[in-house]
PDB file of C-alpha atoms in Angstrom:
ATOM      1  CA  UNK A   1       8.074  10.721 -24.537  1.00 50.00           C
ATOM      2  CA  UNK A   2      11.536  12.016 -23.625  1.00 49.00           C
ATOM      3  CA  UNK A   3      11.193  11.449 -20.136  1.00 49.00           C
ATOM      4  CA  UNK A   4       9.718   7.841 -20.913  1.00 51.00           C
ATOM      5  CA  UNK A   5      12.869   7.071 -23.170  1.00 50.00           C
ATOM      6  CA  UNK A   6      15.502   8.336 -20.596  1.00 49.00           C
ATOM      7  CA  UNK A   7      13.862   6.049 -18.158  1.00 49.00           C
ATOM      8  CA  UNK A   8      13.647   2.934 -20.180  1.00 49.00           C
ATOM      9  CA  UNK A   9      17.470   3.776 -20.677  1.00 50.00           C
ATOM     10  CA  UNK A  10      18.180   4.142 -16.848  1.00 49.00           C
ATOM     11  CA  UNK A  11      16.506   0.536 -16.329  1.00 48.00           C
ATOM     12  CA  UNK A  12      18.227  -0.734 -18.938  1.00 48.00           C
ATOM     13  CA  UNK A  13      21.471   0.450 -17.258  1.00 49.00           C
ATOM     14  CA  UNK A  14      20.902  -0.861 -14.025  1.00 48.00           C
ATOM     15  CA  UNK A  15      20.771  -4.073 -15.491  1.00 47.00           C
ATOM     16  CA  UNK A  16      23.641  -3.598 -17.299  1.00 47.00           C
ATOM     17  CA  UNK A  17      25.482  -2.777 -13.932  1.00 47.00           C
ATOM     18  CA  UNK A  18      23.647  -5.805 -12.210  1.00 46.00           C
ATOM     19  CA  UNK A  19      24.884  -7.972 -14.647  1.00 44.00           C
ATOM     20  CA  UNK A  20      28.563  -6.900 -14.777  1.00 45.00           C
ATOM     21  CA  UNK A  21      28.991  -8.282 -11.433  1.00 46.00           C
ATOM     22  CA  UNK A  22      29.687 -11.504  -9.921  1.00 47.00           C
ATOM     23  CA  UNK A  23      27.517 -14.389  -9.609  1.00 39.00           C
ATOM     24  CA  UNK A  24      26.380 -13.281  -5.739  1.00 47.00           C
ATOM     25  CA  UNK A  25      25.040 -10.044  -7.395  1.00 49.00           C
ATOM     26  CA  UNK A  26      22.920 -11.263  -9.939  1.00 48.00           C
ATOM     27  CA  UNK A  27      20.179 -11.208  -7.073  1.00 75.00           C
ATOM     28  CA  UNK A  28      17.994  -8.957  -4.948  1.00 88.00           C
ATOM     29  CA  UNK A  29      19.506  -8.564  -1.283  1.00 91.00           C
ATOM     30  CA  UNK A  30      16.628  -6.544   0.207  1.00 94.00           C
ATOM     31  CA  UNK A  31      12.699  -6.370   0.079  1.00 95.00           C
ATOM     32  CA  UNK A  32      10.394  -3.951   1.112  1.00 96.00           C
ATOM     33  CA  UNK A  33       7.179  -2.974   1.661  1.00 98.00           C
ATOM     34  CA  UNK A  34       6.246   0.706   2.419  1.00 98.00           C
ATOM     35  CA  UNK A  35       3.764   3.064   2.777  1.00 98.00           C
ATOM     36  CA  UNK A  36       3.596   6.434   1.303  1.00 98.00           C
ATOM     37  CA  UNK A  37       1.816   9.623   1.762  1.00 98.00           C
ATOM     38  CA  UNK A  38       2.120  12.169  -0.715  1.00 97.00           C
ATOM     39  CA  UNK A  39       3.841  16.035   0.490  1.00 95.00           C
ATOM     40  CA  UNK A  40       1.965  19.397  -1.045  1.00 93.00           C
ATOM     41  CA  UNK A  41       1.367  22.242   0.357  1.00 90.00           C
ATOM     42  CA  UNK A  42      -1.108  24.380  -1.253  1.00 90.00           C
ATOM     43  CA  UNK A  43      -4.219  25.715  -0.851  1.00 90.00           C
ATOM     44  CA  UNK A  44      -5.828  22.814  -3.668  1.00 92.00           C
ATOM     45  CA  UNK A  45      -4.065  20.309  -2.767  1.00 93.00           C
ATOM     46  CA  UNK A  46      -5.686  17.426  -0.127  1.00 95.00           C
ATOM     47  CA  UNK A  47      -2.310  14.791   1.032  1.00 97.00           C
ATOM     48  CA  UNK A  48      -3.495  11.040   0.514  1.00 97.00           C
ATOM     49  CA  UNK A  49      -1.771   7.625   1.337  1.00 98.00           C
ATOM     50  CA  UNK A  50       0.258   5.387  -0.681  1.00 98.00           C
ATOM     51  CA  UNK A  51       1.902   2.136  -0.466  1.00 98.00           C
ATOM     52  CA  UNK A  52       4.588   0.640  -2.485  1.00 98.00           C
ATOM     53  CA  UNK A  53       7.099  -2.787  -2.528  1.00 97.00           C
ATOM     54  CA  UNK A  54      10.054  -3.279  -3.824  1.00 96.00           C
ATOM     55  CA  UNK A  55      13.390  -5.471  -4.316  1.00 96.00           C
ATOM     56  CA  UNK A  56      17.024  -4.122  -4.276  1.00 96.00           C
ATOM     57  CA  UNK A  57      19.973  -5.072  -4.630  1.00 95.00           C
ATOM     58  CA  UNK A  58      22.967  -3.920  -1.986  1.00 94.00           C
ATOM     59  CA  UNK A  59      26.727  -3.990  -3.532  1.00 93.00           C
ATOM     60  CA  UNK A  60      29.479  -4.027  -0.764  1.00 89.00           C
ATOM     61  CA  UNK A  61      26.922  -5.140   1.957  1.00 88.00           C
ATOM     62  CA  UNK A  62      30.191  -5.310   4.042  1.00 86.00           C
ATOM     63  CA  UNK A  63      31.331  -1.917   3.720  1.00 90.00           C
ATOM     64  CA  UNK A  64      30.705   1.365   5.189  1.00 92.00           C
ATOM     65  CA  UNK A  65      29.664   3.202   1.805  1.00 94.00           C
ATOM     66  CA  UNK A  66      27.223   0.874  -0.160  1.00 95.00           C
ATOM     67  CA  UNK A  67      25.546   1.225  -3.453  1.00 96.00           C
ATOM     68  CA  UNK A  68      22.133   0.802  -3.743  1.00 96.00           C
ATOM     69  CA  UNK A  69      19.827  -0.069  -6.974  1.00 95.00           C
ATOM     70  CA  UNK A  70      16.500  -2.043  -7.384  1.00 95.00           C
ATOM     71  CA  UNK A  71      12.831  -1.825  -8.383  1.00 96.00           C
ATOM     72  CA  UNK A  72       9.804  -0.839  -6.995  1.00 97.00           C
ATOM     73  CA  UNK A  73       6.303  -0.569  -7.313  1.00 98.00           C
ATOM     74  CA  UNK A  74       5.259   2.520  -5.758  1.00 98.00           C
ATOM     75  CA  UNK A  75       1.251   4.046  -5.575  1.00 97.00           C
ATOM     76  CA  UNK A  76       1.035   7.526  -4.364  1.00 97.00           C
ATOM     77  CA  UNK A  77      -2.550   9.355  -4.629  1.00 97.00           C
ATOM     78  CA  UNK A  78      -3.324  13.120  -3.817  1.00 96.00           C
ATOM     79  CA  UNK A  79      -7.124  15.049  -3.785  1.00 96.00           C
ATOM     80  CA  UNK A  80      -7.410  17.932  -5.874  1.00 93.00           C
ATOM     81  CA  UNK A  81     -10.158  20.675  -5.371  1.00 92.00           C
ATOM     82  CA  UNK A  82     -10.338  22.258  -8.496  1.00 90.00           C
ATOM     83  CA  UNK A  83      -8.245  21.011 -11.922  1.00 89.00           C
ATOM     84  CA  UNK A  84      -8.133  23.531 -14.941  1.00 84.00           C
ATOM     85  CA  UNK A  85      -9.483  20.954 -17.787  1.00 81.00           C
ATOM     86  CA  UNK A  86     -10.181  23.597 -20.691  1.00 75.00           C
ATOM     87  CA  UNK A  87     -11.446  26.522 -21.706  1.00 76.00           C
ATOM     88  CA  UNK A  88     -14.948  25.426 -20.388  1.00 81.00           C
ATOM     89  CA  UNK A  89     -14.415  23.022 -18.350  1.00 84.00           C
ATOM     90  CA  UNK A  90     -13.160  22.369 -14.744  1.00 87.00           C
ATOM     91  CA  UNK A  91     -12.351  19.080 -12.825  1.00 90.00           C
ATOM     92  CA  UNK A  92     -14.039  19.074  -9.267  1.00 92.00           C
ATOM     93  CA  UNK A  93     -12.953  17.147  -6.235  1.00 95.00           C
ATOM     94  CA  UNK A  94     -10.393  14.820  -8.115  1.00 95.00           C
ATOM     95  CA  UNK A  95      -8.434  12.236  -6.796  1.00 96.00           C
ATOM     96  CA  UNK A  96      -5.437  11.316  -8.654  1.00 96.00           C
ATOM     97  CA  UNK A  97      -3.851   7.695  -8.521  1.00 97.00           C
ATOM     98  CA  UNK A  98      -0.821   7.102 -10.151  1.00 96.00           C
ATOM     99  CA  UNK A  99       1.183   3.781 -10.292  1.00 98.00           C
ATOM    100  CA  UNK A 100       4.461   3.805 -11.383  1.00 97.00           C
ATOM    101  CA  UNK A 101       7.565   0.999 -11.643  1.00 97.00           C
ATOM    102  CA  UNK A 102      10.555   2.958 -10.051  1.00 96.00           C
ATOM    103  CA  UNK A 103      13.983   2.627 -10.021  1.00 95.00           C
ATOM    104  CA  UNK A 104      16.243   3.933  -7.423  1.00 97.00           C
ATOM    105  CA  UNK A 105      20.498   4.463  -7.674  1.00 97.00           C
ATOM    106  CA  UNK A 106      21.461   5.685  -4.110  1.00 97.00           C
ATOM    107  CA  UNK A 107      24.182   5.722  -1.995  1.00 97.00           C
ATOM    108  CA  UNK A 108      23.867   4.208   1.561  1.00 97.00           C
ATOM    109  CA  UNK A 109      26.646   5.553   4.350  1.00 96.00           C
ATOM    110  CA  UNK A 110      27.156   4.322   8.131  1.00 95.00           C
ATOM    111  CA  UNK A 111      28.516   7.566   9.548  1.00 92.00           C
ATOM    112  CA  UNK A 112      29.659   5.617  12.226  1.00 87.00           C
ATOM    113  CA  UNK A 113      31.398   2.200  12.290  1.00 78.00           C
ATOM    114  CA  UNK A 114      29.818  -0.638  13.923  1.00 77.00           C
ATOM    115  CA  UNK A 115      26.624   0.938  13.708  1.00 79.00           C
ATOM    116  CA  UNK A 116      23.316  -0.022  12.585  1.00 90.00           C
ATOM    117  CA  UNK A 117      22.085   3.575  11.156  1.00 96.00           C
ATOM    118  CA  UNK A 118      22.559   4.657   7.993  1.00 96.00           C
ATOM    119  CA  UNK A 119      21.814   7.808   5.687  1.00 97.00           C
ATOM    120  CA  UNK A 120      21.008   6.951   1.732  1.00 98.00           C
ATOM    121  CA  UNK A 121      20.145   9.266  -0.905  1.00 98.00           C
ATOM    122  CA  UNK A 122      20.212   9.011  -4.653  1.00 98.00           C
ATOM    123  CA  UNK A 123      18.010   9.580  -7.505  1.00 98.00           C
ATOM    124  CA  UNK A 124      15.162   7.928  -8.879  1.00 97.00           C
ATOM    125  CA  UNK A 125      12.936   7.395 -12.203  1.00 97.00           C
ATOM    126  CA  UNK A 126       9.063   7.024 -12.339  1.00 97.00           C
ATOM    127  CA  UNK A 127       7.669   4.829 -15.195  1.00 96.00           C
ATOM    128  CA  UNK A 128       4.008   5.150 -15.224  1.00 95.00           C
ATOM    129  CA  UNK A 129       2.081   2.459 -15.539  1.00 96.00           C
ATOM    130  CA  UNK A 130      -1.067   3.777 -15.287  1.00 96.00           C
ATOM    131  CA  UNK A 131      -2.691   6.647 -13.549  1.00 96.00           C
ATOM    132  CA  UNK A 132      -6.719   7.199 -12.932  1.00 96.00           C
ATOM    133  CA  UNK A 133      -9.143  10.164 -11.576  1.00 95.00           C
ATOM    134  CA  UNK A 134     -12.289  10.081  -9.855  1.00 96.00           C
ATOM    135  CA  UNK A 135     -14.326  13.796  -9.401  1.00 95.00           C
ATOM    136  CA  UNK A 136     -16.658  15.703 -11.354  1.00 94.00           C
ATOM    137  CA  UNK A 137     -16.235  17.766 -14.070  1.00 92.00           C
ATOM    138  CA  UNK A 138     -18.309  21.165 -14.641  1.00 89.00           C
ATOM    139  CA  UNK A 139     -18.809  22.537 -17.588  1.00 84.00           C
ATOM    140  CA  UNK A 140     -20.415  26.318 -18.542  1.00 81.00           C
ATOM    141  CA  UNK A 141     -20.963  26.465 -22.199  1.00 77.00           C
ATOM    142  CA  UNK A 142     -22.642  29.690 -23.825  1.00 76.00           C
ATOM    143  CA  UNK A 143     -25.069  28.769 -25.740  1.00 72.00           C
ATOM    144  CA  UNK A 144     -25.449  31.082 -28.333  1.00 67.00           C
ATOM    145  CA  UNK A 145     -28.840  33.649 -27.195  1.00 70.00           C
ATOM    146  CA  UNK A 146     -26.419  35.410 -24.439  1.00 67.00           C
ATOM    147  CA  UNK A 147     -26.921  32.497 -21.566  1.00 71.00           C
ATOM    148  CA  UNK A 148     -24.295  30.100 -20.031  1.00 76.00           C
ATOM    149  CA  UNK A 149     -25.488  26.578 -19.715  1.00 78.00           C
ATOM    150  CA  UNK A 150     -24.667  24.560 -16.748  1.00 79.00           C
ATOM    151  CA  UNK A 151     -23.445  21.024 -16.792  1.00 79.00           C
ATOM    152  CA  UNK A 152     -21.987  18.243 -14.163  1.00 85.00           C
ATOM    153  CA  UNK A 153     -21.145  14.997 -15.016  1.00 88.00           C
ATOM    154  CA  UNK A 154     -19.146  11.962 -13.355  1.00 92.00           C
ATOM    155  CA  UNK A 155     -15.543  12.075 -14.572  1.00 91.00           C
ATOM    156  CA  UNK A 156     -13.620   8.348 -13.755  1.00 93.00           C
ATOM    157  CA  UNK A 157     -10.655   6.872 -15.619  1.00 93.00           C
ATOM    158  CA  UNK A 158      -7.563   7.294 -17.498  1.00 94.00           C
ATOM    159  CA  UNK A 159      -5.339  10.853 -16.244  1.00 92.00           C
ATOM    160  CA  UNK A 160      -2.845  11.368 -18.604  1.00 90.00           C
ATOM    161  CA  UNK A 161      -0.235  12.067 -16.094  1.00 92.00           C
ATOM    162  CA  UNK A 162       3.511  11.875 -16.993  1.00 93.00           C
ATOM    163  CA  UNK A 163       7.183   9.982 -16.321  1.00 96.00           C
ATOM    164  CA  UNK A 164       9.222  11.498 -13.923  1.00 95.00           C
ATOM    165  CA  UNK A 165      12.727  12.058 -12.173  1.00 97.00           C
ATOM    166  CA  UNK A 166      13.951  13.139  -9.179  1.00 97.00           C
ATOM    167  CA  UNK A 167      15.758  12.218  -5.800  1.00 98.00           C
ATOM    168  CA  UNK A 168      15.818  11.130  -3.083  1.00 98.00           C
ATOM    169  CA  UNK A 169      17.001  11.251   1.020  1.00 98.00           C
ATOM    170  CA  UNK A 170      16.679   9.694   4.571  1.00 98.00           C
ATOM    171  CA  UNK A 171      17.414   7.728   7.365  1.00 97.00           C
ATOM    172  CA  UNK A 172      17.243   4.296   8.533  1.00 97.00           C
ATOM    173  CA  UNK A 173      18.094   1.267  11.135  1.00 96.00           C
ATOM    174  CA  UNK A 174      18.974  -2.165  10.882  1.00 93.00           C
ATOM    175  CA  UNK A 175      17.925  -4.492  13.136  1.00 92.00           C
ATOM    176  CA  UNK A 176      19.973  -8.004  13.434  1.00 90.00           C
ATOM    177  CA  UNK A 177      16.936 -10.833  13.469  1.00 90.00           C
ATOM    178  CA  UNK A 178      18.582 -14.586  13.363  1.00 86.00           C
ATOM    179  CA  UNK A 179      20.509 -14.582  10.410  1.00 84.00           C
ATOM    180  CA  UNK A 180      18.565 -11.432   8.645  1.00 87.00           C
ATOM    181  CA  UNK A 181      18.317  -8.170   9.210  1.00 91.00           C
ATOM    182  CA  UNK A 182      15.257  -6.161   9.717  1.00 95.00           C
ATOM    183  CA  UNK A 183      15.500  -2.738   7.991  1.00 95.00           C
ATOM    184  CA  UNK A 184      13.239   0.080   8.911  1.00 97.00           C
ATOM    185  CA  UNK A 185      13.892   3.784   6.989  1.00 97.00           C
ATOM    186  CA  UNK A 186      12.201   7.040   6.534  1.00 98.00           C
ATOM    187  CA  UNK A 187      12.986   9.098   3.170  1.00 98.00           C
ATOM    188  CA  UNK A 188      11.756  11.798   1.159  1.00 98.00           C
ATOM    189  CA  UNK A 189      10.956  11.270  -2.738  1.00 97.00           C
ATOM    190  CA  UNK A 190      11.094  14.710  -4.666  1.00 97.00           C
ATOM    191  CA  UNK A 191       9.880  14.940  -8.247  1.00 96.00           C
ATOM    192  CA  UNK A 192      11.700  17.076 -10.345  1.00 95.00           C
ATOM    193  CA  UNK A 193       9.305  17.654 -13.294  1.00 93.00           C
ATOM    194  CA  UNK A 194       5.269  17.651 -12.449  1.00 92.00           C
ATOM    195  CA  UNK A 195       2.914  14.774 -13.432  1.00 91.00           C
ATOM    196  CA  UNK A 196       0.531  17.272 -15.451  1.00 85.00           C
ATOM    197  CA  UNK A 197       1.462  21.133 -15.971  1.00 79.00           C
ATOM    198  CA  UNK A 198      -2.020  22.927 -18.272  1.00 72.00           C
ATOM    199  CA  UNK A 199      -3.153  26.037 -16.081  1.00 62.00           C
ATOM    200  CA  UNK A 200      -1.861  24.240 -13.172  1.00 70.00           C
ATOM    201  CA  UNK A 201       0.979  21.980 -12.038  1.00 81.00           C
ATOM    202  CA  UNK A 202       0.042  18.487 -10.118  1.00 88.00           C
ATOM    203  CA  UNK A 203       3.033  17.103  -8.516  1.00 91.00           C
ATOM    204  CA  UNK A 204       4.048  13.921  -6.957  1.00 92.00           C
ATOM    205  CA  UNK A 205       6.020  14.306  -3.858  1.00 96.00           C
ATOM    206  CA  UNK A 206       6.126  12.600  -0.776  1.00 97.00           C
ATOM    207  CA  UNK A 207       7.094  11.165   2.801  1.00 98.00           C
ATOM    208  CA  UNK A 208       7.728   7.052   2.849  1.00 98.00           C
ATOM    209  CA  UNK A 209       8.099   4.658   5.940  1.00 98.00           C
ATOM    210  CA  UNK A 210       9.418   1.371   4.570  1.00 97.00           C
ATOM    211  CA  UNK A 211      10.111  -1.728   6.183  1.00 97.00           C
ATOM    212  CA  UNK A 212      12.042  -4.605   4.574  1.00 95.00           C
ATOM    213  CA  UNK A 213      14.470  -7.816   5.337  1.00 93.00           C
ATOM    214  CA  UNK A 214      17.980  -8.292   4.115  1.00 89.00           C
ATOM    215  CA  UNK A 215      18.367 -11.330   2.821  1.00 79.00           C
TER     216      UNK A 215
END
């Protein structure tokens, strides 16, 4: 609940900040579309792609050091062998889908003038808007005369995963096209705070290629 609060309030701030500005800046500069694949490295833990889109808006496009703040849908998805579900009860073979409406603050530098690649990093909030498993679930229950009785069933639905925050780095190009510019970037999203922590922490990290037009 905390975490869903503080990012309601970071949305709400960007549009304050979006708002304070001139006419010109009322607008996204910048779409995207990306695709994602998630970044953990343990021994339960099968990587999965993702894709995402998004809209941002670029102040002091003409500048050297830029700010950078938008929106995004972003879906990032991850396998798990074996998920800690209760005393009983383990999860099986689970693959984890979580969407999420993000919003990124990051600062974009040319380290060079009259260049076309930049570095950006910044930090970013992950409202979830809904997040679903798929595996099996296993249950040994005793039952009462000394045995242990042995139960699968289908498990597919709702994952009660949570909001989080974290940052965010890389590197991109842009590439003049007529009157446009075609932007291609690589970047890193790190989570700061786990999507489910009970016997077991599931995370959501992960490597992006994006590809979008300024406008």
């Amino acid at each position: 609940m905390k975490h869903r609060i503080a990012i309601l309030a970071w949305v709400f701030s960007l549009s304050a900040a979006s708002y304070g500005q001139q006419d010109n800046d009322f607008f996204f500069n910048e779409v995207y579309l990306s695709v994602n694949r998630t970044s953990l490295f343990d021994d339960n833990t099968e990587n999965r792609l993702g894709f995402g889109v998004g809209a941002h808006h670029v102040f002091r496009p003409e500048k050297r050091w830029q700010i950078v703040l938008g929106f995004e849908f972003n879906q990032t998805n991850q396998f798990k062998k074996r998920v800690y579900a209760g005393r009983f009860e383990n999860l099986k073979n689970v693959t984890y889908t979580y969407n999420c409406l993000s919003t990124p603050l990051g600062l974009r530098v040319y380290p060079v003038a009259g260049k076309k690649v930049f570095l950006e990093a910044g930090a970013f909030g992950d409202l979830v808007l809904r997040a679903t498993k798929s595996g099996t679930a296993e249950r040994y229950m005793p039952t009462g005369l000394g045995d242990i009785q042995r139960s699968v069933r289908k498990v597919e639905g709702n994952a009660d995963l949570a909001n989080t925050v974290g940052c965010f780095g890389g590197i991109g190009v842009r590439v003049p096209v007529g009157r446009a510019h075609l932007n291609l970037k690589a970047d890193y999203k790190f989570a700061f705070n786990p999507l489910y922590w009970y016997a077991g922490k599931i995370q959501n990290r992960s490597v992006r290629i994006s590809v979008g037009m300024s406008l």
